[in-house]
JSON list of C-alpha atoms in Angstrom, two decimals:
[
{"chain": "Q", "resi": 1, "resn": "MET", "atom": "CA", "xyz": [19.49, 82.87, 50.73]},
{"chain": "Q", "resi": 2, "resn": "VAL", "atom": "CA", "xyz": [20.97, 85.88, 51.75]},
{"chain": "Q", "resi": 3, "resn": "ASN", "atom": "CA", "xyz": [22.58, 84.18, 54.90]},
{"chain": "Q", "resi": 4, "resn": "ASN", "atom": "CA", "xyz": [23.96, 81.36, 52.76]},
{"chain": "Q", "resi": 5, "resn": "TRP", "atom": "CA", "xyz": [25.60, 83.77, 50.43]},
{"chain": "Q", "resi": 6, "resn": "ILE", "atom": "CA", "xyz": [27.14, 85.57, 53.46]},
{"chain": "Q", "resi": 7, "resn": "ASN", "atom": "CA", "xyz": [28.36, 82.13, 54.82]},
{"chain": "Q", "resi": 8, "resn": "GLU", "atom": "CA", "xyz": [29.95, 81.46, 51.30]},
{"chain": "Q", "resi": 9, "resn": "ILE", "atom": "CA", "xyz": [32.10, 84.71, 51.52]},
{"chain": "Q", "resi": 10, "resn": "GLN", "atom": "CA", "xyz": [33.09, 84.26, 55.04]},
{"chain": "Q", "resi": 11, "resn": "SER", "atom": "CA", "xyz": [34.40, 80.65, 54.38]},
{"chain": "Q", "resi": 12, "resn": "TRP", "atom": "CA", "xyz": [36.17, 81.94, 51.34]},
{"chain": "Q", "resi": 13, "resn": "LEU", "atom": "CA", "xyz": [37.55, 85.07, 53.29]},
{"chain": "Q", "resi": 14, "resn": "PHE", "atom": "CA", "xyz": [38.39, 83.08, 56.38]},
{"chain": "Q", "resi": 15, "resn": "PRO", "atom": "CA", "xyz": [38.87, 79.57, 55.76]},
{"chain": "Q", "resi": 16, "resn": "PRO", "atom": "CA", "xyz": [38.78, 77.13, 58.96]},
{"chain": "Q", "resi": 17, "resn": "SER", "atom": "CA", "xyz": [41.72, 76.07, 60.22]},
{"chain": "Q", "resi": 18, "resn": "CYS", "atom": "CA", "xyz": [42.57, 72.67, 61.70]},
{"chain": "Q", "resi": 19, "resn": "ILE", "atom": "CA", "xyz": [42.47, 72.55, 65.63]},
{"chain": "Q", "resi": 20, "resn": "LEU", "atom": "CA", "xyz": [45.07, 69.95, 65.67]},
{"chain": "Q", "resi": 21, "resn": "CYS", "atom": "CA", "xyz": [47.66, 70.98, 63.36]},
{"chain": "Q", "resi": 22, "resn": "GLY", "atom": "CA", "xyz": [46.55, 74.56, 62.14]},
{"chain": "Q", "resi": 23, "resn": "THR", "atom": "CA", "xyz": [46.32, 73.99, 58.35]},
{"chain": "Q", "resi": 24, "resn": "THR", "atom": "CA", "xyz": [43.21, 74.64, 56.63]},
{"chain": "Q", "resi": 25, "resn": "GLY", "atom": "CA", "xyz": [40.42, 72.44, 57.98]},
{"chain": "Q", "resi": 26, "resn": "GLU", "atom": "CA", "xyz": [37.64, 70.81, 55.81]},
{"chain": "Q", "resi": 27, "resn": "ARG", "atom": "CA", "xyz": [35.10, 73.30, 54.74]},
{"chain": "Q", "resi": 28, "resn": "GLY", "atom": "CA", "xyz": [32.81, 74.18, 57.83]},
{"chain": "Q", "resi": 29, "resn": "GLY", "atom": "CA", "xyz": [34.48, 72.19, 60.09]},
{"chain": "Q", "resi": 30, "resn": "ASP", "atom": "CA", "xyz": [37.68, 72.54, 62.58]},
{"chain": "Q", "resi": 31, "resn": "ILE", "atom": "CA", "xyz": [39.66, 69.45, 61.48]},
{"chain": "Q", "resi": 32, "resn": "CYS", "atom": "CA", "xyz": [41.82, 68.47, 58.19]},
{"chain": "Q", "resi": 33, "resn": "ARG", "atom": "CA", "xyz": [41.09, 65.58, 56.26]},
{"chain": "Q", "resi": 34, "resn": "GLU", "atom": "CA", "xyz": [44.43, 64.23, 57.32]},
{"chain": "Q", "resi": 35, "resn": "CYS", "atom": "CA", "xyz": [44.01, 64.58, 61.04]},
{"chain": "Q", "resi": 36, "resn": "LYS", "atom": "CA", "xyz": [40.63, 63.12, 60.84]},
{"chain": "Q", "resi": 37, "resn": "GLY", "atom": "CA", "xyz": [41.82, 60.13, 59.15]},
{"chain": "Q", "resi": 38, "resn": "ASP", "atom": "CA", "xyz": [44.60, 59.74, 61.75]},
{"chain": "Q", "resi": 39, "resn": "LEU", "atom": "CA", "xyz": [42.32, 59.72, 64.61]},
{"chain": "Q", "resi": 40, "resn": "PRO", "atom": "CA", "xyz": [42.21, 56.54, 66.80]},
{"chain": "Q", "resi": 41, "resn": "TYR", "atom": "CA", "xyz": [38.69, 54.83, 65.62]},
{"chain": "Q", "resi": 42, "resn": "ILE", "atom": "CA", "xyz": [37.55, 52.03, 67.15]},
{"chain": "Q", "resi": 43, "resn": "GLU", "atom": "CA", "xyz": [36.81, 49.29, 64.65]},
{"chain": "Q", "resi": 44, "resn": "GLN", "atom": "CA", "xyz": [35.34, 46.56, 66.92]},
{"chain": "Q", "resi": 45, "resn": "GLY", "atom": "CA", "xyz": [34.37, 46.35, 70.81]},
{"chain": "Q", "resi": 46, "resn": "CYS", "atom": "CA", "xyz": [32.34, 45.06, 73.34]},
{"chain": "Q", "resi": 47, "resn": "SER", "atom": "CA", "xyz": [28.61, 45.06, 72.20]},
{"chain": "Q", "resi": 48, "resn": "ARG", "atom": "CA", "xyz": [27.75, 46.07, 75.79]},
{"chain": "Q", "resi": 49, "resn": "CYS", "atom": "CA", "xyz": [30.60, 48.27, 77.15]},
{"chain": "Q", "resi": 50, "resn": "ALA", "atom": "CA", "xyz": [32.52, 49.31, 74.00]},
{"chain": "Q", "resi": 51, "resn": "LEU", "atom": "CA", "xyz": [35.67, 48.07, 75.22]},
{"chain": "Q", "resi": 52, "resn": "PRO", "atom": "CA", "xyz": [38.22, 47.76, 72.28]},
{"chain": "Q", "resi": 53, "resn": "MET", "atom": "CA", "xyz": [38.39, 43.95, 71.15]},
{"chain": "Q", "resi": 54, "resn": "PRO", "atom": "CA", "xyz": [40.31, 42.30, 68.44]},
{"chain": "Q", "resi": 55, "resn": "GLN", "atom": "CA", "xyz": [36.68, 40.72, 67.29]},
{"chain": "Q", "resi": 56, "resn": "ALA", "atom": "CA", "xyz": [33.01, 41.80, 67.99]},
{"chain": "Q", "resi": 57, "resn": "GLY", "atom": "CA", "xyz": [31.30, 40.07, 70.94]},
{"chain": "Q", "resi": 58, "resn": "VAL", "atom": "CA", "xyz": [31.07, 40.62, 74.51]},
{"chain": "Q", "resi": 59, "resn": "CYS", "atom": "CA", "xyz": [33.85, 41.15, 76.83]},
{"chain": "Q", "resi": 60, "resn": "GLY", "atom": "CA", "xyz": [34.73, 38.53, 79.52]},
{"chain": "Q", "resi": 61, "resn": "GLN", "atom": "CA", "xyz": [33.98, 41.40, 82.38]},
{"chain": "Q", "resi": 62, "resn": "CYS", "atom": "CA", "xyz": [30.41, 42.11, 80.96]},
{"chain": "Q", "resi": 63, "resn": "GLN", "atom": "CA", "xyz": [29.59, 38.14, 80.53]},
{"chain": "Q", "resi": 64, "resn": "LYS", "atom": "CA", "xyz": [30.59, 37.86, 84.28]},
{"chain": "Q", "resi": 65, "resn": "SER", "atom": "CA", "xyz": [28.85, 41.04, 85.46]},
{"chain": "Q", "resi": 66, "resn": "PRO", "atom": "CA", "xyz": [26.48, 42.72, 82.94]},
{"chain": "Q", "resi": 67, "resn": "PRO", "atom": "CA", "xyz": [26.30, 46.39, 83.42]},
{"chain": "Q", "resi": 68, "resn": "ARG", "atom": "CA", "xyz": [22.78, 47.94, 83.84]},
{"chain": "Q", "resi": 69, "resn": "PHE", "atom": "CA", "xyz": [22.99, 50.19, 80.86]},
{"chain": "Q", "resi": 70, "resn": "ASP", "atom": "CA", "xyz": [22.02, 48.21, 77.53]},
{"chain": "Q", "resi": 71, "resn": "ARG", "atom": "CA", "xyz": [24.74, 49.55, 75.44]},
{"chain": "Q", "resi": 72, "resn": "CYS", "atom": "CA", "xyz": [27.85, 51.86, 75.17]},
{"chain": "Q", "resi": 73, "resn": "PHE", "atom": "CA", "xyz": [28.83, 53.48, 72.01]},
{"chain": "Q", "resi": 74, "resn": "ALA", "atom": "CA", "xyz": [32.37, 55.03, 71.57]},
{"chain": "Q", "resi": 75, "resn": "PRO", "atom": "CA", "xyz": [33.67, 55.64, 68.34]},
{"chain": "Q", "resi": 76, "resn": "PHE", "atom": "CA", "xyz": [37.26, 56.49, 69.49]},
{"chain": "Q", "resi": 77, "resn": "SER", "atom": "CA", "xyz": [39.98, 55.00, 72.05]},
{"chain": "Q", "resi": 78, "resn": "TYR", "atom": "CA", "xyz": [41.29, 57.38, 74.69]},
{"chain": "Q", "resi": 79, "resn": "GLU", "atom": "CA", "xyz": [44.66, 57.80, 72.93]},
{"chain": "Q", "resi": 80, "resn": "GLY", "atom": "CA", "xyz": [46.45, 60.48, 70.65]},
{"chain": "Q", "resi": 81, "resn": "ALA", "atom": "CA", "xyz": [44.78, 63.44, 69.26]},
{"chain": "Q", "resi": 82, "resn": "ILE", "atom": "CA", "xyz": [41.30, 62.47, 70.89]},
{"chain": "Q", "resi": 83, "resn": "ALA", "atom": "CA", "xyz": [42.97, 62.28, 74.35]},
{"chain": "Q", "resi": 84, "resn": "ASP", "atom": "CA", "xyz": [44.25, 65.92, 73.68]},
{"chain": "Q", "resi": 85, "resn": "LEU", "atom": "CA", "xyz": [41.16, 67.03, 72.72]},
{"chain": "Q", "resi": 86, "resn": "VAL", "atom": "CA", "xyz": [39.37, 65.82, 75.64]},
{"chain": "Q", "resi": 87, "resn": "SER", "atom": "CA", "xyz": [42.03, 67.11, 77.99]},
{"chain": "Q", "resi": 88, "resn": "GLY", "atom": "CA", "xyz": [41.71, 70.55, 76.12]},
{"chain": "Q", "resi": 89, "resn": "LEU", "atom": "CA", "xyz": [38.01, 70.46, 77.05]},
{"chain": "Q", "resi": 90, "resn": "LYS", "atom": "CA", "xyz": [37.84, 69.16, 80.41]},
{"chain": "Q", "resi": 91, "resn": "PHE", "atom": "CA", "xyz": [40.98, 70.93, 81.75]},
{"chain": "Q", "resi": 92, "resn": "HIS", "atom": "CA", "xyz": [41.74, 73.74, 79.74]},
{"chain": "Q", "resi": 93, "resn": "SER", "atom": "CA", "xyz": [38.49, 75.60, 78.89]},
{"chain": "Q", "resi": 94, "resn": "ARG", "atom": "CA", "xyz": [38.84, 74.86, 75.11]},
{"chain": "Q", "resi": 95, "resn": "LEU", "atom": "CA", "xyz": [35.23, 74.69, 74.30]},
{"chain": "Q", "resi": 96, "resn": "GLN", "atom": "CA", "xyz": [36.02, 74.64, 70.58]},
{"chain": "Q", "resi": 97, "resn": "ALA", "atom": "CA", "xyz": [37.28, 71.16, 71.09]},
{"chain": "Q", "resi": 98, "resn": "GLY", "atom": "CA", "xyz": [34.10, 70.20, 72.86]},
{"chain": "Q", "resi": 99, "resn": "ARG", "atom": "CA", "xyz": [32.20, 71.58, 69.80]},
{"chain": "Q", "resi": 100, "resn": "LEU", "atom": "CA", "xyz": [34.57, 69.29, 67.29]},
{"chain": "Q", "resi": 101, "resn": "LEU", "atom": "CA", "xyz": [34.22, 66.38, 69.45]},
{"chain": "Q", "resi": 102, "resn": "ALA", "atom": "CA", "xyz": [30.38, 66.46, 69.31]},
{"chain": "Q", "resi": 103, "resn": "GLU", "atom": "CA", "xyz": [30.56, 66.93, 65.78]},
{"chain": "Q", "resi": 104, "resn": "LEU", "atom": "CA", "xyz": [32.75, 63.72, 65.40]},
{"chain": "Q", "resi": 105, "resn": "LEU", "atom": "CA", "xyz": [30.52, 61.71, 67.66]},
{"chain": "Q", "resi": 106, "resn": "ALA", "atom": "CA", "xyz": [27.52, 62.82, 65.56]},
{"chain": "Q", "resi": 107, "resn": "GLU", "atom": "CA", "xyz": [29.07, 61.85, 62.39]},
{"chain": "Q", "resi": 108, "resn": "GLN", "atom": "CA", "xyz": [29.86, 58.29, 63.86]},
{"chain": "Q", "resi": 109, "resn": "ILE", "atom": "CA", "xyz": [26.44, 58.04, 65.20]},
{"chain": "Q", "resi": 110, "resn": "ARG", "atom": "CA", "xyz": [25.03, 58.49, 61.89]},
{"chain": "Q", "resi": 111, "resn": "LYS", "atom": "CA", "xyz": [27.37, 56.19, 60.27]},
{"chain": "Q", "resi": 112, "resn": "LYS", "atom": "CA", "xyz": [27.13, 53.48, 62.63]},
{"chain": "Q", "resi": 113, "resn": "GLY", "atom": "CA", "xyz": [23.22, 53.78, 62.36]},
{"chain": "Q", "resi": 114, "resn": "VAL", "atom": "CA", "xyz": [23.06, 53.92, 66.08]},
{"chain": "Q", "resi": 115, "resn": "GLU", "atom": "CA", "xyz": [19.41, 54.40, 67.56]},
{"chain": "Q", "resi": 116, "resn": "LEU", "atom": "CA", "xyz": [18.60, 57.63, 68.69]},
{"chain": "Q", "resi": 117, "resn": "PRO", "atom": "CA", "xyz": [16.93, 57.95, 72.24]},
{"chain": "Q", "resi": 118, "resn": "GLU", "atom": "CA", "xyz": [14.11, 60.34, 73.22]},
{"chain": "Q", "resi": 119, "resn": "THR", "atom": "CA", "xyz": [16.52, 62.45, 75.24]},
{"chain": "Q", "resi": 120, "resn": "LEU", "atom": "CA", "xyz": [20.05, 63.14, 76.46]},
{"chain": "Q", "resi": 121, "resn": "ILE", "atom": "CA", "xyz": [21.25, 63.10, 79.79]},
{"chain": "Q", "resi": 122, "resn": "PRO", "atom": "CA", "xyz": [24.88, 64.51, 80.25]},
{"chain": "Q", "resi": 123, "resn": "VAL", "atom": "CA", "xyz": [26.64, 63.10, 83.20]},
{"chain": "Q", "resi": 124, "resn": "PRO", "atom": "CA", "xyz": [26.45, 65.82, 86.04]},
{"chain": "Q", "resi": 125, "resn": "LEU", "atom": "CA", "xyz": [29.31, 66.91, 87.94]},
{"chain": "Q", "resi": 126, "resn": "HIS", "atom": "CA", "xyz": [29.34, 67.79, 91.68]},
{"chain": "Q", "resi": 127, "resn": "ASP", "atom": "CA", "xyz": [28.96, 71.41, 92.49]},
{"chain": "Q", "resi": 128, "resn": "THR", "atom": "CA", "xyz": [32.41, 71.87, 94.09]},
{"chain": "Q", "resi": 129, "resn": "ARG", "atom": "CA", "xyz": [34.00, 70.44, 90.70]},
{"chain": "Q", "resi": 130, "resn": "LEU", "atom": "CA", "xyz": [31.59, 72.61, 88.58]},
{"chain": "Q", "resi": 131, "resn": "LYS", "atom": "CA", "xyz": [32.42, 75.69, 90.49]},
{"chain": "Q", "resi": 132, "resn": "GLU", "atom": "CA", "xyz": [36.33, 74.82, 90.18]},
{"chain": "Q", "resi": 133, "resn": "ARG", "atom": "CA", "xyz": [35.77, 74.21, 86.35]},
{"chain": "Q", "resi": 134, "resn": "GLY", "atom": "CA", "xyz": [33.21, 76.59, 85.67]},
{"chain": "Q", "resi": 135, "resn": "TYR", "atom": "CA", "xyz": [31.31, 74.21, 83.30]},
{"chain": "Q", "resi": 136, "resn": "ASN", "atom": "CA", "xyz": [30.22, 70.68, 82.91]},
{"chain": "Q", "resi": 137, "resn": "GLN", "atom": "CA", "xyz": [32.01, 69.09, 79.93]},
{"chain": "Q", "resi": 138, "resn": "ALA", "atom": "CA", "xyz": [29.32, 66.29, 79.46]},
{"chain": "Q", "resi": 139, "resn": "LEU", "atom": "CA", "xyz": [27.05, 69.18, 79.18]},
{"chain": "Q", "resi": 140, "resn": "GLU", "atom": "CA", "xyz": [29.26, 71.26, 76.46]},
{"chain": "Q", "resi": 141, "resn": "LEU", "atom": "CA", "xyz": [29.11, 68.15, 74.48]},
{"chain": "Q", "resi": 142, "resn": "ALA", "atom": "CA", "xyz": [25.50, 67.63, 74.73]},
{"chain": "Q", "resi": 143, "resn": "ARG", "atom": "CA", "xyz": [24.40, 70.98, 73.65]},
{"chain": "Q", "resi": 144, "resn": "PRO", "atom": "CA", "xyz": [26.00, 71.06, 70.14]},
{"chain": "Q", "resi": 145, "resn": "LEU", "atom": "CA", "xyz": [25.62, 66.98, 69.98]},
{"chain": "Q", "resi": 146, "resn": "ALA", "atom": "CA", "xyz": [21.60, 67.56, 70.55]},
{"chain": "Q", "resi": 147, "resn": "LYS", "atom": "CA", "xyz": [21.59, 70.22, 67.75]},
{"chain": "Q", "resi": 148, "resn": "TYR", "atom": "CA", "xyz": [23.22, 67.87, 65.02]},
{"chain": "Q", "resi": 149, "resn": "LEU", "atom": "CA", "xyz": [21.00, 65.05, 65.91]},
{"chain": "Q", "resi": 150, "resn": "SER", "atom": "CA", "xyz": [17.90, 67.20, 66.87]},
{"chain": "Q", "resi": 151, "resn": "LEU", "atom": "CA", "xyz": [17.31, 65.56, 70.49]},
{"chain": "Q", "resi": 152, "resn": "PRO", "atom": "CA", "xyz": [16.52, 67.24, 73.71]},
{"chain": "Q", "resi": 153, "resn": "VAL", "atom": "CA", "xyz": [18.57, 67.75, 76.62]},
{"chain": "Q", "resi": 154, "resn": "ALA", "atom": "CA", "xyz": [17.59, 66.75, 80.02]},
{"chain": "Q", "resi": 155, "resn": "TYR", "atom": "CA", "xyz": [20.41, 68.55, 81.79]},
{"chain": "Q", "resi": 156, "resn": "ARG", "atom": "CA", "xyz": [18.56, 69.35, 85.02]},
{"chain": "Q", "resi": 157, "resn": "SER", "atom": "CA", "xyz": [17.07, 65.70, 85.65]},
{"chain": "Q", "resi": 158, "resn": "CYS", "atom": "CA", "xyz": [19.58, 64.63, 88.03]},
{"chain": "Q", "resi": 159, "resn": "VAL", "atom": "CA", "xyz": [22.29, 65.89, 90.27]},
{"chain": "Q", "resi": 160, "resn": "ARG", "atom": "CA", "xyz": [25.56, 64.55, 91.91]},
{"chain": "Q", "resi": 161, "resn": "LEU", "atom": "CA", "xyz": [25.43, 64.49, 95.60]},
{"chain": "Q", "resi": 162, "resn": "LYS", "atom": "CA", "xyz": [29.31, 64.20, 96.41]},
{"chain": "Q", "resi": 163, "resn": "ALA", "atom": "CA", "xyz": [32.28, 64.61, 94.50]},
{"chain": "Q", "resi": 164, "resn": "THR", "atom": "CA", "xyz": [34.48, 61.61, 94.03]},
{"chain": "Q", "resi": 165, "resn": "GLY", "atom": "CA", "xyz": [38.13, 60.92, 93.18]},
{"chain": "Q", "resi": 166, "resn": "PRO", "atom": "CA", "xyz": [39.36, 59.45, 89.89]},
{"chain": "Q", "resi": 167, "resn": "GLN", "atom": "CA", "xyz": [37.88, 55.81, 89.70]},
{"chain": "Q", "resi": 168, "resn": "THR", "atom": "CA", "xyz": [41.15, 54.69, 87.72]},
{"chain": "Q", "resi": 169, "resn": "ALA", "atom": "CA", "xyz": [43.03, 54.94, 91.25]},
{"chain": "Q", "resi": 170, "resn": "LEU", "atom": "CA", "xyz": [40.91, 52.35, 92.48]},
{"chain": "Q", "resi": 171, "resn": "PRO", "atom": "CA", "xyz": [40.77, 48.51, 92.27]},
{"chain": "Q", "resi": 172, "resn": "ARG", "atom": "CA", "xyz": [37.77, 47.22, 90.39]},
{"chain": "Q", "resi": 173, "resn": "GLU", "atom": "CA", "xyz": [36.08, 45.90, 93.57]},
{"chain": "Q", "resi": 174, "resn": "GLU", "atom": "CA", "xyz": [36.36, 49.51, 95.21]},
{"chain": "Q", "resi": 175, "resn": "ARG", "atom": "CA", "xyz": [35.08, 51.29, 91.88]},
{"chain": "Q", "resi": 176, "resn": "ALA", "atom": "CA", "xyz": [31.18, 50.68, 92.36]},
{"chain": "Q", "resi": 177, "resn": "LYS", "atom": "CA", "xyz": [31.53, 51.40, 96.36]},
{"chain": "Q", "resi": 178, "resn": "ASN", "atom": "CA", "xyz": [33.01, 54.87, 95.35]},
{"chain": "Q", "resi": 179, "resn": "VAL", "atom": "CA", "xyz": [30.25, 55.76, 93.23]},
{"chain": "Q", "resi": 180, "resn": "LYS", "atom": "CA", "xyz": [27.33, 54.05, 95.25]},
{"chain": "Q", "resi": 181, "resn": "GLY", "atom": "CA", "xyz": [24.50, 56.53, 95.90]},
{"chain": "Q", "resi": 182, "resn": "VAL", "atom": "CA", "xyz": [26.32, 59.94, 94.46]},
{"chain": "Q", "resi": 183, "resn": "PHE", "atom": "CA", "xyz": [23.20, 60.51, 92.01]},
{"chain": "Q", "resi": 184, "resn": "ALA", "atom": "CA", "xyz": [19.65, 61.61, 92.69]},
{"chain": "Q", "resi": 185, "resn": "LEU", "atom": "CA", "xyz": [16.97, 62.18, 90.22]},
{"chain": "Q", "resi": 186, "resn": "ILE", "atom": "CA", "xyz": [15.16, 65.31, 90.40]},
{"chain": "Q", "resi": 187, "resn": "GLY", "atom": "CA", "xyz": [11.59, 64.87, 89.44]},
{"chain": "Q", "resi": 188, "resn": "PRO", "atom": "CA", "xyz": [10.25, 62.10, 87.21]},
{"chain": "Q", "resi": 189, "resn": "ILE", "atom": "CA", "xyz": [11.80, 60.87, 83.74]},
{"chain": "Q", "resi": 190, "resn": "GLN", "atom": "CA", "xyz": [9.15, 60.68, 81.29]},
{"chain": "Q", "resi": 191, "resn": "ALA", "atom": "CA", "xyz": [11.29, 59.09, 78.42]},
{"chain": "Q", "resi": 192, "resn": "ARG", "atom": "CA", "xyz": [11.49, 55.51, 77.91]},
{"chain": "Q", "resi": 193, "resn": "HIS", "atom": "CA", "xyz": [14.83, 55.25, 76.21]},
{"chain": "Q", "resi": 194, "resn": "VAL", "atom": "CA", "xyz": [17.47, 57.80, 77.14]},
{"chain": "Q", "resi": 195, "resn": "VAL", "atom": "CA", "xyz": [21.23, 58.09, 76.63]},
{"chain": "Q", "resi": 196, "resn": "LEU", "atom": "CA", "xyz": [23.74, 59.17, 79.14]},
{"chain": "Q", "resi": 197, "resn": "LEU", "atom": "CA", "xyz": [26.49, 61.37, 77.69]},
{"chain": "Q", "resi": 198, "resn": "ASP", "atom": "CA", "xyz": [30.12, 61.61, 79.02]},
{"chain": "Q", "resi": 199, "resn": "ASP", "atom": "CA", "xyz": [33.43, 62.50, 77.52]},
{"chain": "Q", "resi": 200, "resn": "VAL", "atom": "CA", "xyz": [35.28, 59.20, 78.57]},
{"chain": "Q", "resi": 201, "resn": "VAL", "atom": "CA", "xyz": [34.25, 55.83, 79.86]},
{"chain": "Q", "resi": 202, "resn": "THR", "atom": "CA", "xyz": [37.18, 54.41, 81.85]},
{"chain": "Q", "resi": 203, "resn": "THR", "atom": "CA", "xyz": [35.78, 51.83, 84.44]},
{"chain": "Q", "resi": 204, "resn": "GLY", "atom": "CA", "xyz": [32.06, 52.23, 83.53]},
{"chain": "Q", "resi": 205, "resn": "SER", "atom": "CA", "xyz": [31.19, 52.22, 87.13]},
{"chain": "Q", "resi": 206, "resn": "THR", "atom": "CA", "xyz": [30.06, 55.94, 87.17]},
{"chain": "Q", "resi": 207, "resn": "VAL", "atom": "CA", "xyz": [27.46, 55.66, 84.01]},
{"chain": "Q", "resi": 208, "resn": "ASN", "atom": "CA", "xyz": [26.49, 52.12, 85.53]},
{"chain": "Q", "resi": 209, "resn": "GLU", "atom": "CA", "xyz": [25.22, 53.72, 88.86]},
{"chain": "Q", "resi": 210, "resn": "LEU", "atom": "CA", "xyz": [23.37, 56.45, 87.02]},
{"chain": "Q", "resi": 211, "resn": "ALA", "atom": "CA", "xyz": [21.84, 53.91, 84.78]},
{"chain": "Q", "resi": 212, "resn": "LYS", "atom": "CA", "xyz": [20.88, 51.54, 87.95]},
{"chain": "Q", "resi": 213, "resn": "LEU", "atom": "CA", "xyz": [18.97, 54.78, 89.31]},
{"chain": "Q", "resi": 214, "resn": "LEU", "atom": "CA", "xyz": [17.14, 55.61, 85.87]},
{"chain": "Q", "resi": 215, "resn": "LYS", "atom": "CA", "xyz": [16.10, 51.75, 85.59]},
{"chain": "Q", "resi": 216, "resn": "LYS", "atom": "CA", "xyz": [14.89, 52.09, 89.16]},
{"chain": "Q", "resi": 217, "resn": "ALA", "atom": "CA", "xyz": [12.84, 55.03, 88.33]},
{"chain": "Q", "resi": 218, "resn": "GLY", "atom": "CA", "xyz": [11.15, 53.19, 85.31]},
{"chain": "Q", "resi": 219, "resn": "VAL", "atom": "CA", "xyz": [13.25, 54.05, 82.20]},
{"chain": "Q", "resi": 220, "resn": "LYS", "atom": "CA", "xyz": [13.15, 51.02, 79.88]},
{"chain": "Q", "resi": 221, "resn": "ARG", "atom": "CA", "xyz": [16.45, 51.63, 78.20]},
{"chain": "Q", "resi": 222, "resn": "VAL", "atom": "CA", "xyz": [19.59, 53.33, 78.90]},
{"chain": "Q", "resi": 223, "resn": "ASP", "atom": "CA", "xyz": [22.60, 53.58, 76.76]},
{"chain": "Q", "resi": 224, "resn": "VAL", "atom": "CA", "xyz": [25.76, 55.28, 76.96]},
{"chain": "Q", "resi": 225, "resn": "TRP", "atom": "CA", "xyz": [27.52, 57.60, 74.38]},
{"chain": "Q", "resi": 226, "resn": "CYS", "atom": "CA", "xyz": [30.98, 58.72, 75.01]},
{"chain": "Q", "resi": 227, "resn": "VAL", "atom": "CA", "xyz": [33.52, 60.23, 72.70]},
{"chain": "Q", "resi": 228, "resn": "ALA", "atom": "CA", "xyz": [36.41, 57.89, 73.75]},
{"chain": "Q", "resi": 229, "resn": "ARG", "atom": "CA", "xyz": [36.89, 54.56, 75.83]},
{"chain": "Q", "resi": 230, "resn": "THR", "atom": "CA", "xyz": [39.87, 53.79, 77.56]},
{"chain": "Q", "resi": 231, "resn": "VAL", "atom": "CA", "xyz": [41.75, 50.83, 75.72]},
{"chain": "Q", "resi": 232, "resn": "ARG", "atom": "CA", "xyz": [42.09, 49.20, 79.46]},
{"chain": "Q", "resi": 233, "resn": "ASP", "atom": "CA", "xyz": [39.30, 48.54, 81.62]}
]
């Protein structure tokens, strides 16, 4: 009760400011109502890979070559303010942006009634990239998201064995080859339903490779959650 009273006083004396426009944010949040309403929400997308589509269904690529993961959930398209927030987290050490993105993702997961897994697995970075950046952006999303949704995080369950270049620079047929064999599991995975968490899904090849490895290890269901999905696959 005392802590609640202290929090009330702090909120009154130091109201949160919107991380995007600088005006007073919503109570207890880092984004104002106007900026939140202007975010690039995905209204409809492929039920397998979350590619934005004009109507619900399964996209042509997933019909032709179904991914190894069961479902991808992405509430936003990778553009506008969401792209700015992801870039700030990923390349400019703006961890506050990561907390906001995790909060927005959790809010949409609850709103859409997305089934929760037994555990979250943030997509790992290679050690070289981790040393350059100083942190794994997927793990920085996973920590607050797990707190919001009361989920465990298995962040030491797998490793990335080699650094790979951007998937977008490669033609589709080369993308799967680029990530083949780049992941390894550390010990057995006890959960039957896991979610792979990443900031953005662009081609889907990276999470597909990791999902394939988890399915081979006996995991029955592998979903993918990301903050944003690129409009073009």
